Short mmCIF file of C-alpha atoms and ligand atoms in Angstrom, two decimals:
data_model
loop_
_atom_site.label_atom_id
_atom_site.label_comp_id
_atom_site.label_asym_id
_atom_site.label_seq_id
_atom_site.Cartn_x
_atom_site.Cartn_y
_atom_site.Cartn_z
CA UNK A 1 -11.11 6.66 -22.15
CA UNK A 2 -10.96 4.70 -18.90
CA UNK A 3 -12.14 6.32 -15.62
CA UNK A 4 -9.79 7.01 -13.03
CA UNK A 5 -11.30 4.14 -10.86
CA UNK A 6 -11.29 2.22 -13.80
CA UNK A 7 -7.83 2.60 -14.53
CA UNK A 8 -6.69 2.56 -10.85
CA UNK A 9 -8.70 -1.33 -10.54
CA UNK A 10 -6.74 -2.56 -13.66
CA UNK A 11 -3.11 -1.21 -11.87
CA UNK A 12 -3.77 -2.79 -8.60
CA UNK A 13 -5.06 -6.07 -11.07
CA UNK A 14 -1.50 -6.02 -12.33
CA UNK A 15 0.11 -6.12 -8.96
CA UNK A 16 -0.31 -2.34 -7.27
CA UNK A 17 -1.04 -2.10 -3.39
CA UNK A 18 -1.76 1.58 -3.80
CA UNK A 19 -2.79 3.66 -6.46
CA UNK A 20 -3.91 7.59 -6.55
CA UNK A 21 -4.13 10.53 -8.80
CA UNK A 22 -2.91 13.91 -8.34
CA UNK A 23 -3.62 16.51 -11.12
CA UNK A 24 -0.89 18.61 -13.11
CA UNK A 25 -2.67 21.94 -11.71
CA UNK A 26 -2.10 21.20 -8.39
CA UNK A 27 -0.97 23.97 -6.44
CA UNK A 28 0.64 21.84 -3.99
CA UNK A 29 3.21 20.15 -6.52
CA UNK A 30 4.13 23.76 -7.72
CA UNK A 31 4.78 24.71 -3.87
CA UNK A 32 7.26 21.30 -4.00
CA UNK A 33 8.53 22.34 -7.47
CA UNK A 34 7.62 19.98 -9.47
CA UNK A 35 7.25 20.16 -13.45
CA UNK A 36 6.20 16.80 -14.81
CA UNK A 37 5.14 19.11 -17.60
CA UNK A 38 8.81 19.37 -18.50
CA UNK A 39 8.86 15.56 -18.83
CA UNK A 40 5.90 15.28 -20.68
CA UNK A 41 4.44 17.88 -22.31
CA UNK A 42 0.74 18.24 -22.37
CA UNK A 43 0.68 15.97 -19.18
CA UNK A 44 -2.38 16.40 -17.10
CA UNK A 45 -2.46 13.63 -14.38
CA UNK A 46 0.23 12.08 -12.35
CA UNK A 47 -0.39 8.07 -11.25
CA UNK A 48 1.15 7.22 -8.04
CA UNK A 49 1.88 3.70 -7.23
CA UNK A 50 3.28 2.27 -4.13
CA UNK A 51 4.14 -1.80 -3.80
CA UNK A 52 4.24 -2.62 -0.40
CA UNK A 53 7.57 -4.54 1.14
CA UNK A 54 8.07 -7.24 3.37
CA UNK A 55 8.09 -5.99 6.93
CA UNK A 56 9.07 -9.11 8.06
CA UNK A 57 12.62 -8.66 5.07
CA UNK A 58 13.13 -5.02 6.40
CA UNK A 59 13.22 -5.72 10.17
CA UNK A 60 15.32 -8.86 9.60
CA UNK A 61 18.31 -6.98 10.86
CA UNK A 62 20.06 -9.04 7.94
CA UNK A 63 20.83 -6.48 5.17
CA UNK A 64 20.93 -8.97 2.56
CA UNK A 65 17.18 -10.20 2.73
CA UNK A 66 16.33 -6.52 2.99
CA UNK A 67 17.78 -5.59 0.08
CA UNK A 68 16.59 -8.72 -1.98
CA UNK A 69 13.06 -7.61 -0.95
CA UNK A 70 14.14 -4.37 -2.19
CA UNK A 71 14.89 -5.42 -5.70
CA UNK A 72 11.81 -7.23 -5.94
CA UNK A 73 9.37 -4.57 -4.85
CA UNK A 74 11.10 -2.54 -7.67
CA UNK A 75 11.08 -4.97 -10.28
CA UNK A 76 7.15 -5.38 -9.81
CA UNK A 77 7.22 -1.19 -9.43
CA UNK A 78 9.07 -1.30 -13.24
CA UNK A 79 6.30 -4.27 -14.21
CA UNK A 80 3.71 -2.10 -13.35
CA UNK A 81 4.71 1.37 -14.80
CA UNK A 82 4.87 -0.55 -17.80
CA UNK A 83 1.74 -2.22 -18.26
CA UNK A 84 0.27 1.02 -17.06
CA UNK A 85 1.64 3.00 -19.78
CA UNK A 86 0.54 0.44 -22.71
CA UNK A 87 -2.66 0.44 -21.01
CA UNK A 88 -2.99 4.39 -21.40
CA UNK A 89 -1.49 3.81 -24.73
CA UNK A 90 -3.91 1.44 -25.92
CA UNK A 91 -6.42 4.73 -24.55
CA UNK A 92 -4.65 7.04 -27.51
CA UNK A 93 -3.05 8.27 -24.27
CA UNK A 94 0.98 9.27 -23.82
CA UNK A 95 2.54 8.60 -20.54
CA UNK A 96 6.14 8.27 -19.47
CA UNK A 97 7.32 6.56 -16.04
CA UNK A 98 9.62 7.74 -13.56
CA UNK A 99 12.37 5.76 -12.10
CA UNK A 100 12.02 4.24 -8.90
CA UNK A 101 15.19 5.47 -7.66
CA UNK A 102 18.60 5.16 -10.42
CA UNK A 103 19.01 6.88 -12.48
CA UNK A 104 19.18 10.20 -11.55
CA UNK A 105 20.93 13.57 -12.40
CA UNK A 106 23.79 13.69 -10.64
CA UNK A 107 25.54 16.78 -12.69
CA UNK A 108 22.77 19.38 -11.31
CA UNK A 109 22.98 21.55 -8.21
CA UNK A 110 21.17 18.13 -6.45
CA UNK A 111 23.90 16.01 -7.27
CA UNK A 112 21.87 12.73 -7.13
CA UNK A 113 19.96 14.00 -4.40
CA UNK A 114 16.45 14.64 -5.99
CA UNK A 115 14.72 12.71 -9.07
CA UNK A 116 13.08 13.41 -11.70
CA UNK A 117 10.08 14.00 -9.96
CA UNK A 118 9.53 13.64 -6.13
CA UNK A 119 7.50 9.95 -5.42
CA UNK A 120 6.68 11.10 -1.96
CA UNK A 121 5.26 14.37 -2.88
CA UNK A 122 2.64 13.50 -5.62
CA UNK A 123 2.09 10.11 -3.61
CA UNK A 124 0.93 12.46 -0.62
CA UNK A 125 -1.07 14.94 -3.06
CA UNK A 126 -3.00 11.75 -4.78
CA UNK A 127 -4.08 10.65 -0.93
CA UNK A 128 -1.72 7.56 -0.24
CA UNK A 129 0.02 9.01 2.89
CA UNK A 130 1.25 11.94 5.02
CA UNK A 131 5.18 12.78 4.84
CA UNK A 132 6.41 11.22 8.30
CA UNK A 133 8.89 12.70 10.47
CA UNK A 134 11.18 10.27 9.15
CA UNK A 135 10.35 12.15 5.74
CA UNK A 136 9.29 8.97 4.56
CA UNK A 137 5.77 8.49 2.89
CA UNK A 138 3.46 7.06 5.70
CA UNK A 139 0.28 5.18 4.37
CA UNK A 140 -2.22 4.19 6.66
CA UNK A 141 -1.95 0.33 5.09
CA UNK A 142 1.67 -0.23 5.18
CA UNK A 143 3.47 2.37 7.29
CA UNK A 144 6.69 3.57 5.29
CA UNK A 145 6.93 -0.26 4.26
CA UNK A 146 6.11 1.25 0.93
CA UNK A 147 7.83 1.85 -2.26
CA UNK A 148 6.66 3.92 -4.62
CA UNK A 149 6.58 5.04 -8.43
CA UNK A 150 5.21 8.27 -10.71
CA UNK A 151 3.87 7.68 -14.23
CA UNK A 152 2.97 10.82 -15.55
CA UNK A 153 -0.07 10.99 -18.51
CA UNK A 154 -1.68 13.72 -20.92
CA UNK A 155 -4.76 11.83 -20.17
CA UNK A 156 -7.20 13.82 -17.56
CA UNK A 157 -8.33 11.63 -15.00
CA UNK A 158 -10.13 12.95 -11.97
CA UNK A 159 -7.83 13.96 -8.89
CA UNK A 160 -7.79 12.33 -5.22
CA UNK A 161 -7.42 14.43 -2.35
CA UNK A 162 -5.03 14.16 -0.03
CA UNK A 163 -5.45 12.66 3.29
CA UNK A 164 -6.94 14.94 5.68
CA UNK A 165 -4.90 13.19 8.63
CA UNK A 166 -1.41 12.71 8.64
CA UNK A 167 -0.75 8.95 9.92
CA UNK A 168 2.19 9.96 11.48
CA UNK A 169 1.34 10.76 15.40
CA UNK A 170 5.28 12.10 15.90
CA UNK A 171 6.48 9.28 18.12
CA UNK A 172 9.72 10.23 17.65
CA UNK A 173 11.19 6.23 16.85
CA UNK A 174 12.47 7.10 13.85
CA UNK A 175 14.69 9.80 15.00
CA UNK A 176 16.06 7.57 18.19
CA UNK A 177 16.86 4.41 15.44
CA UNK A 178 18.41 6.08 13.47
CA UNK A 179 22.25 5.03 13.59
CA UNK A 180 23.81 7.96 11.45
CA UNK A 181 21.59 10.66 13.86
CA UNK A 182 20.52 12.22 10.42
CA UNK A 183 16.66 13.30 11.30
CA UNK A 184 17.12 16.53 12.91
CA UNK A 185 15.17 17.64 15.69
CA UNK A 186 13.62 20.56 13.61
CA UNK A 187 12.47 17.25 11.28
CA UNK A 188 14.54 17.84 8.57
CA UNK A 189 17.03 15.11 7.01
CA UNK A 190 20.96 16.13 7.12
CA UNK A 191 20.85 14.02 3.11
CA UNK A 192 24.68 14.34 3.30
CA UNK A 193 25.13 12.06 6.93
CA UNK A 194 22.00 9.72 6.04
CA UNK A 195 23.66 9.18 2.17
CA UNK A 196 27.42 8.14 3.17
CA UNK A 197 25.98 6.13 5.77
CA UNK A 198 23.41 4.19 3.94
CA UNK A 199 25.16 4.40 0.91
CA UNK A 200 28.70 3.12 2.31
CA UNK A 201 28.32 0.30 -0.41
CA UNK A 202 27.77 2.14 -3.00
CA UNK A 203 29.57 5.27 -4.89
CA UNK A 204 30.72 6.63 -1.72
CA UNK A 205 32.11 3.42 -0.68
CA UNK A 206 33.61 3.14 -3.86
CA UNK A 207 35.01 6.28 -3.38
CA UNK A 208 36.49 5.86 -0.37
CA UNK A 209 38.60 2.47 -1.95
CA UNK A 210 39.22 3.85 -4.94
CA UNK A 211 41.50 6.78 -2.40
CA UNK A 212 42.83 4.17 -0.06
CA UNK A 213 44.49 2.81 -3.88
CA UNK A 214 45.74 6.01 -4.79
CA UNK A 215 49.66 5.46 -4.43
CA UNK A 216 49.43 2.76 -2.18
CA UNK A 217 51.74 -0.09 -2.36
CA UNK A 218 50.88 -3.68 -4.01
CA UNK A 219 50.57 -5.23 -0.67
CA UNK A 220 48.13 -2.63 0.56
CA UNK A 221 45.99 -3.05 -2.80
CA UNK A 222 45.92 -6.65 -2.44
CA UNK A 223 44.44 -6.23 1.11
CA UNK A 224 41.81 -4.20 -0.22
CA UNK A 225 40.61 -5.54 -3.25
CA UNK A 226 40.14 -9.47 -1.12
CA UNK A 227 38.44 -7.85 1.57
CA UNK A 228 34.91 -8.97 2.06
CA UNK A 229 33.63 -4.72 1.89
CA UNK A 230 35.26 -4.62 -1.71
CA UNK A 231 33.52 -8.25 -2.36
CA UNK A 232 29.91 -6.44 -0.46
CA UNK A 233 30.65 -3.32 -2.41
CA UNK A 234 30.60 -5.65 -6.19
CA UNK A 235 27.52 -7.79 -4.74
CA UNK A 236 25.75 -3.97 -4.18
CA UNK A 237 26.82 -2.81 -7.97
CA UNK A 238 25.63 -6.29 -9.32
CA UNK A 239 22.57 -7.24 -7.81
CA UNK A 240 21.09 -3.40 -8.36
CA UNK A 241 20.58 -2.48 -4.18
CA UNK A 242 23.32 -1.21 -2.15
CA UNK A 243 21.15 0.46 0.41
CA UNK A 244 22.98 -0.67 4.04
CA UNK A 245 20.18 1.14 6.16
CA UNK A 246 16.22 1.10 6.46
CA UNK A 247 15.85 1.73 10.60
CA UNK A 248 13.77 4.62 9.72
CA UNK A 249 11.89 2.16 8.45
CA UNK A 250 11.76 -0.67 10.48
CA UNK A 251 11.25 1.39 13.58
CA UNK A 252 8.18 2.95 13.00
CA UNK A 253 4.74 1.53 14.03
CA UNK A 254 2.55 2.70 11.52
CA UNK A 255 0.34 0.33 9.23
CA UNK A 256 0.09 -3.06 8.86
CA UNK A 257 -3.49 -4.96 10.75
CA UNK A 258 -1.96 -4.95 14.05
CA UNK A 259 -3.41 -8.16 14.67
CA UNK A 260 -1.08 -9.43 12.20
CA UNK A 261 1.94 -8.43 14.09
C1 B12 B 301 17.56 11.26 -3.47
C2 B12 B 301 16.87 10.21 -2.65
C3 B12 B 301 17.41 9.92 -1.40
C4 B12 B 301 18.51 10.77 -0.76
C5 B12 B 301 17.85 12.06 -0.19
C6 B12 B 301 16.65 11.77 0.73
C7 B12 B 301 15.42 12.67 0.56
N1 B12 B 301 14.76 12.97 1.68
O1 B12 B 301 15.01 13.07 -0.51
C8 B12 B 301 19.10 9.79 0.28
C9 B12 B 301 20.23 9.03 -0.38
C10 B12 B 301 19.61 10.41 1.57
C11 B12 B 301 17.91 8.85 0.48
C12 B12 B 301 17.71 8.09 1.60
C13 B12 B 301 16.64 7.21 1.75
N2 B12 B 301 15.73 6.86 0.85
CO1 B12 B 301 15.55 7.75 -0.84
N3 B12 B 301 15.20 8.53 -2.48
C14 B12 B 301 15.73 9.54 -3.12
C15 B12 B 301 15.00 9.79 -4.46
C16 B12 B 301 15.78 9.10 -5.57
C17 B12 B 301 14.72 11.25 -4.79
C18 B12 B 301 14.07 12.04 -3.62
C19 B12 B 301 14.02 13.52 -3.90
O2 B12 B 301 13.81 13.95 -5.01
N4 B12 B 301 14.24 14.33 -2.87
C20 B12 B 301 14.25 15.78 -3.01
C21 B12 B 301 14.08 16.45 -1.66
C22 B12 B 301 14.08 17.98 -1.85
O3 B12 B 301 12.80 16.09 -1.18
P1 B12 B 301 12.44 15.65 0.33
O4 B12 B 301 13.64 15.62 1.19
O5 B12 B 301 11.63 14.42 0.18
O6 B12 B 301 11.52 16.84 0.80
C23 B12 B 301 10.32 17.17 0.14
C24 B12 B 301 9.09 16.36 0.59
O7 B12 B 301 9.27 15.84 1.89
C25 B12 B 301 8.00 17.43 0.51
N5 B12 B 301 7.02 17.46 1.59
C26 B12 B 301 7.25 17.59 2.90
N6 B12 B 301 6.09 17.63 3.55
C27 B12 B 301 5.10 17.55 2.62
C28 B12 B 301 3.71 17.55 2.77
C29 B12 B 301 2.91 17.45 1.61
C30 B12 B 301 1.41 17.46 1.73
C31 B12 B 301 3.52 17.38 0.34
C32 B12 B 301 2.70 17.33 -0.90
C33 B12 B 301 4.93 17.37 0.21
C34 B12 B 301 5.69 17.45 1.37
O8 B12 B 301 8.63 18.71 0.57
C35 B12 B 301 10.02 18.59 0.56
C36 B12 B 301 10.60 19.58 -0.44
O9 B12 B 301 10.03 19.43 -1.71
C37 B12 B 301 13.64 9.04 -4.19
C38 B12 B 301 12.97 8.50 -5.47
C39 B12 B 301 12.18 9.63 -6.11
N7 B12 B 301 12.41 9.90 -7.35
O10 B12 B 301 11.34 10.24 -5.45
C40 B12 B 301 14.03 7.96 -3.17
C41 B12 B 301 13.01 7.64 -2.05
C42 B12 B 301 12.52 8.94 -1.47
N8 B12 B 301 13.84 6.98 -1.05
C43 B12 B 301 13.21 6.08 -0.40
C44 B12 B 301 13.76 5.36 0.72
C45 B12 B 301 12.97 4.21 1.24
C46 B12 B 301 14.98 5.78 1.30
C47 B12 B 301 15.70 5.20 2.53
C48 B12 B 301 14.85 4.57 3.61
C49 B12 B 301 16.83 4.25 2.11
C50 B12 B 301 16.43 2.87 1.76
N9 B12 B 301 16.67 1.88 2.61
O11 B12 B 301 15.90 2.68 0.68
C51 B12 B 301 16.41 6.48 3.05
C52 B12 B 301 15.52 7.30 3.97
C53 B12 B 301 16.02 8.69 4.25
C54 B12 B 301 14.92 9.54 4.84
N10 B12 B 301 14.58 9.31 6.10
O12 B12 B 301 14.37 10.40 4.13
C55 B12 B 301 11.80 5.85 -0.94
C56 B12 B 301 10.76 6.41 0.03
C57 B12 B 301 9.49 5.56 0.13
C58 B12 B 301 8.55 6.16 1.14
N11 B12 B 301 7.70 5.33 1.70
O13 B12 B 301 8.56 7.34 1.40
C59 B12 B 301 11.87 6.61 -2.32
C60 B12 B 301 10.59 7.32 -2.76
C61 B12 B 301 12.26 5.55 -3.37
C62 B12 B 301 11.06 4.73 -3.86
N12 B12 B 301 10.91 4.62 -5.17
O14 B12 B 301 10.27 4.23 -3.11
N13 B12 B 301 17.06 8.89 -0.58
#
């Protein structure tokens, strides 16, 4: 069997910025209550994988090159679960990924608000980051300009710590950018206000058209089905991001060589 650093050189060959193992006994992922046993059974080790995104896409302030950047962080995120799981396979190992973000139970009490398993919490107990007050992961390389992915294995690799500083020094940014005021001053996220805001092209948008219809004349209809937000809301389903907010994001400092900026 590969070692962990052996296995964690040949994920960031295949395209990973970020790469750390958290064990299945780790009382830290119980305290978050997480069971990746119930996903895999016999699993031992969790793999988490972040791909870094273009800051440059994110603070655009155009939504469309943000997204795009989006969809291709994820795509390489799916690449890489893959090859990562054929590469335990070819170990006589078993090891299932976790979607990056859809799809995702939306019948339990959650309702679409928590995956499978938590990226940001075994991210931060395999050592890539702190959880920000934005509640976004925070890695000293990238900031929050991270996305990030979970493949959970029955192999037993050897555990990172987690970081014994949180990069996050509390400025606050976050919490003033954000438009829908949805990081509360205790630094919890109201996940109701952030989703219909940053989610207004997708099902909640949908939502809200699909009312407007209800019993409304043909004229009425007409105006809403040629309107460029039902055109933004079909681009969204299509092209596989509707997410119409990242200025928790783009606001915060953190990461990147800031001789590069
Ligand atoms: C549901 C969901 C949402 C919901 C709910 C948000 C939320 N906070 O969970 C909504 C729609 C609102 C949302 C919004 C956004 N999301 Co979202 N979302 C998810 C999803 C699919 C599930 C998250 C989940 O299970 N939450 C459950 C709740 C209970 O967890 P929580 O609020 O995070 O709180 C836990 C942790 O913070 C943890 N914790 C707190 N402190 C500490 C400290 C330590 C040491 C540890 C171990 C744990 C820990 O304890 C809390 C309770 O368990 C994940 C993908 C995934 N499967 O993980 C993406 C994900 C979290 N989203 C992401 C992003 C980027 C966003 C947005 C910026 C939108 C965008 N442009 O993409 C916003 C940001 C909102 C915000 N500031 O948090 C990224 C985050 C990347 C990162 N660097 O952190 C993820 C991981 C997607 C990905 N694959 O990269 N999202």
């Amino acid at each position: 069997m590969l070692s962990a650093s052996e296995l964690k050189e040949q994920v960031k060959a295949i395209g990973a910025d970020l790469v750390g193992i958290a064990g299945v006994d780790s009382p830290l992922l119980r305290e978050h209550g997480e069971e990746p046993e119930k996903l895999l059974p016999g699993a031992r080790s969790l793999i988490s994988i972040g791909v870094a995104l273009n800051k440059a896409a994110v603070c655009s302030g155009n939504l469309r090159l943000d997204r795009y950047d989006t969809i291709c962080v994820y795509e390489r995120l799916n690449h890489i679960s893959l090859e990562t799981i054929r590469i335990l396979a070819r170990q006589g190992a078993g090891a299932i990924s976790v979607s990056p973000y859809l799809p995702i139970d939306m019948r339990g009490e959650s309702k679409g608000m928590r995956g499978e398993i938590n990226h940001k919490t075994v991210a931060a107990i395999a050592g890539l980051g702190g959880i920000g007050l934005n509640l976004l992961l925070i890695t000293p390389e990238f900031g929050p300009f991270v996305r990030l992915g979970t493949i959970i294995t029955d192999a037993a690799l050897s555990a990172d710590q987690p970081l014994s500083e949180n990069p996050c020094d509390l400025c606050g940014l976050c919490q003033n950018a954000c438009p829908a005021k949805a990081i509360r001053e205790d630094g919890t996220l109201d996940y109701s206000t952030c989703a219909s805001y940053l989610l207004r092209n997708g099902l909640p948008g949908i939502i809200a058209i699909a009312r407007k219809m209800i019993g409304a004349d043909e004229k009425v209809v007409k105006g809403i089905i040629y309107s460029p937000d039902f055109w933004d809301i079909w681009q969204s389903t299509v092209s596989g991001s509707f997410y119409s907010c990242s200025e928790c994001i783009s606001a915060c400092p953190i990461g990147f060589d800031k001789s590069s900026d």
